[in-house]
Amino acid sequence: MRKRGKRLIKKRVVTAMKLLGPKNDIRWLKVQVVASFCNVKLNIPQFEIGKDDKTKEFLNYSPLGRLPVLVTPSGSLFESNAISKYLCNIRRENNLLGKGAFEEAQVNMWVDFNTYELEIPVCCYVSNKSNAKSQKHIEETFACLNNHLLLNQFMVGNGITLADILICVIINFAMKSDKMDESFLKKYGNLFRLYNTISNQKQFKYVFASQQGVGKKAGAQDKNVQKNANNEKKKDKSNKKKDNKNDEDDECELLSDEPTEKKTKKANPLDLLPPSSFSLDEWKYKFSNEKDLLNVAMPHFWKTYDANGFSLYYMKYDKLEDECQISFVACNMAGGFLQRLDNNFSKYSFAVITVLGENKDYDIEGVWLFRGTEIPFEMKDHPSFEYHVFKKLNVNNSADKQIVEDYWCSKESVGARPLVDRKVWK
């Protein structure tokens, strides 16, 4: 019998991509935020305009000196939009370029629109060039985006894409300049909703450090961004000292499924609560598998419910006059609200969220079950929490118990209002 010889496997060397450009430049920030959403690690060396962009090596990367430049194992790329699309392509599973050929074309359309109709006017406005003309252009663009978002939760499809990210980076850049504040953006309610959603994503916050929302001062943000960059530099130096780090580890670090944001593991306060006799997992299993929710599942729930360890809250979206007039838009908003919650929060909660109504008058309502006797931090930290009304329910009150059963068990109507959609958080 012939012996099988050992096959030598050559390790694939993966070099981390390098982003060249002045830190905090608007186009540099675009690439940084997109890389964060794509979970792609970039090496960011110090770069001095007037010096580093004049070297022969750099001009080989970008013949006309265009910035920023991404240096990859396959070659170099310049132009921030091209770099951003490349990063989205190497992490295609995130669908940041849309789902399918048509959505991808729509994403490209809005990316180009953002460049010419928002990015350029904002840069002129911030640099005090043609202020009146630039401001008028920005207002017209905001109005256009706001109208589009009246019927759409995101710019394209039902999830975050490159178009949403780049638009919100430009808006954030304008906010940092102190020439545009929250009150200006709030005039465009639908656009403000999108900005609020994107700017509160951890990937966005990671790049802009300790930014808490709109209206942050530029100086504080620049300081925090610089601090992050310095931390990354120290981390890179530390990694180089590890002799036992092989090439496969480098690849895992570059394209890891772990979040790029450095996490400090902290005990969740809900884990420190006294043990409860009520099993949330058992209830979720019962709810998912019991066909007769009202007559079988709910009696079991009330029998085992622990009011000292859990709490029930009715929730309603506090809509504006022109919101929730179209059923599918209201359904998308309800789904988007749940999508923006941390998946780990399901360990401590359960909910049924409904869309009720007809004839251009729809409401988003539901009932939540929380671990603990108060609304948890995870819910209060939700970017849209302030736009919802919460009312604590008393299980000793028959009317409140009826509210729970109506929202959790009804599949056709609630309180004489037709049920359009029903989403379960578990």
PDB file of N, CA and C in Angstrom, residues 24 176 217-227:
ATOM      1  N   ASN A  24      -9.445  63.066  10.875  1.00  0.00           N
ATOM      2  CA  ASN A  24     -10.618  63.927  11.066  1.00  0.00           C
ATOM      3  C   ASN A  24     -11.016  64.713   9.824  1.00  0.00           C
ATOM      4  N   LYS A 176     -20.476  68.971  14.105  1.00  0.00           N
ATOM      5  CA  LYS A 176     -19.228  69.250  14.825  1.00  0.00           C
ATOM      6  C   LYS A 176     -18.727  70.667  14.581  1.00  0.00           C
ATOM      7  N   LYS A 217     -19.556  69.555  20.642  1.00  0.00           N
ATOM      8  CA  LYS A 217     -18.563  70.540  20.241  1.00  0.00           C
ATOM      9  C   LYS A 217     -17.405  69.864  19.534  1.00  0.00           C
ATOM     10  N   ALA A 218     -16.875  70.545  18.540  1.00  0.00           N
ATOM     11  CA  ALA A 218     -15.830  69.946  17.716  1.00  0.00           C
ATOM     12  C   ALA A 218     -14.580  69.655  18.504  1.00  0.00           C
ATOM     13  N   GLY A 219     -14.192  70.543  19.381  1.00  0.00           N
ATOM     14  CA  GLY A 219     -12.944  70.361  20.108  1.00  0.00           C
ATOM     15  C   GLY A 219     -12.943  69.105  20.934  1.00  0.00           C
ATOM     16  N   ALA A 220     -14.031  68.870  21.632  1.00  0.00           N
ATOM     17  CA  ALA A 220     -14.110  67.683  22.485  1.00  0.00           C
ATOM     18  C   ALA A 220     -14.073  66.424  21.651  1.00  0.00           C
ATOM     19  N   GLN A 221     -14.750  66.446  20.500  1.00  0.00           N
ATOM     20  CA  GLN A 221     -14.769  65.259  19.655  1.00  0.00           C
ATOM     21  C   GLN A 221     -13.397  64.990  19.069  1.00  0.00           C
ATOM     22  N   ASP A 222     -12.739  66.032  18.573  1.00  0.00           N
ATOM     23  CA  ASP A 222     -11.422  65.842  17.981  1.00  0.00           C
ATOM     24  C   ASP A 222     -10.459  65.244  18.988  1.00  0.00           C
ATOM     25  N   LYS A 223     -10.578  65.696  20.235  1.00  0.00           N
ATOM     26  CA  LYS A 223      -9.700  65.194  21.282  1.00  0.00           C
ATOM     27  C   LYS A 223      -9.942  63.714  21.518  1.00  0.00           C
ATOM     28  N   ASN A 224     -11.222  63.329  21.518  1.00  0.00           N
ATOM     29  CA  ASN A 224     -11.552  61.928  21.754  1.00  0.00           C
ATOM     30  C   ASN A 224     -11.140  61.050  20.584  1.00  0.00           C
ATOM     31  N   VAL A 225     -11.344  61.558  19.352  1.00  0.00           N
ATOM     32  CA  VAL A 225     -10.946  60.779  18.185  1.00  0.00           C
ATOM     33  C   VAL A 225      -9.440  60.579  18.174  1.00  0.00           C
ATOM     34  N   GLN A 226      -8.692  61.658  18.529  1.00  0.00           N
ATOM     35  CA  GLN A 226      -7.241  61.558  18.575  1.00  0.00           C
ATOM     36  C   GLN A 226      -6.803  60.553  19.629  1.00  0.00           C
ATOM     37  N   LYS A 227      -7.531  60.551  20.768  1.00  0.00           N
ATOM     38  CA  LYS A 227      -7.216  59.609  21.837  1.00  0.00           C
ATOM     39  C   LYS A 227      -7.397  58.178  21.363  1.00  0.00           C
TER      40      LYS A 227
END
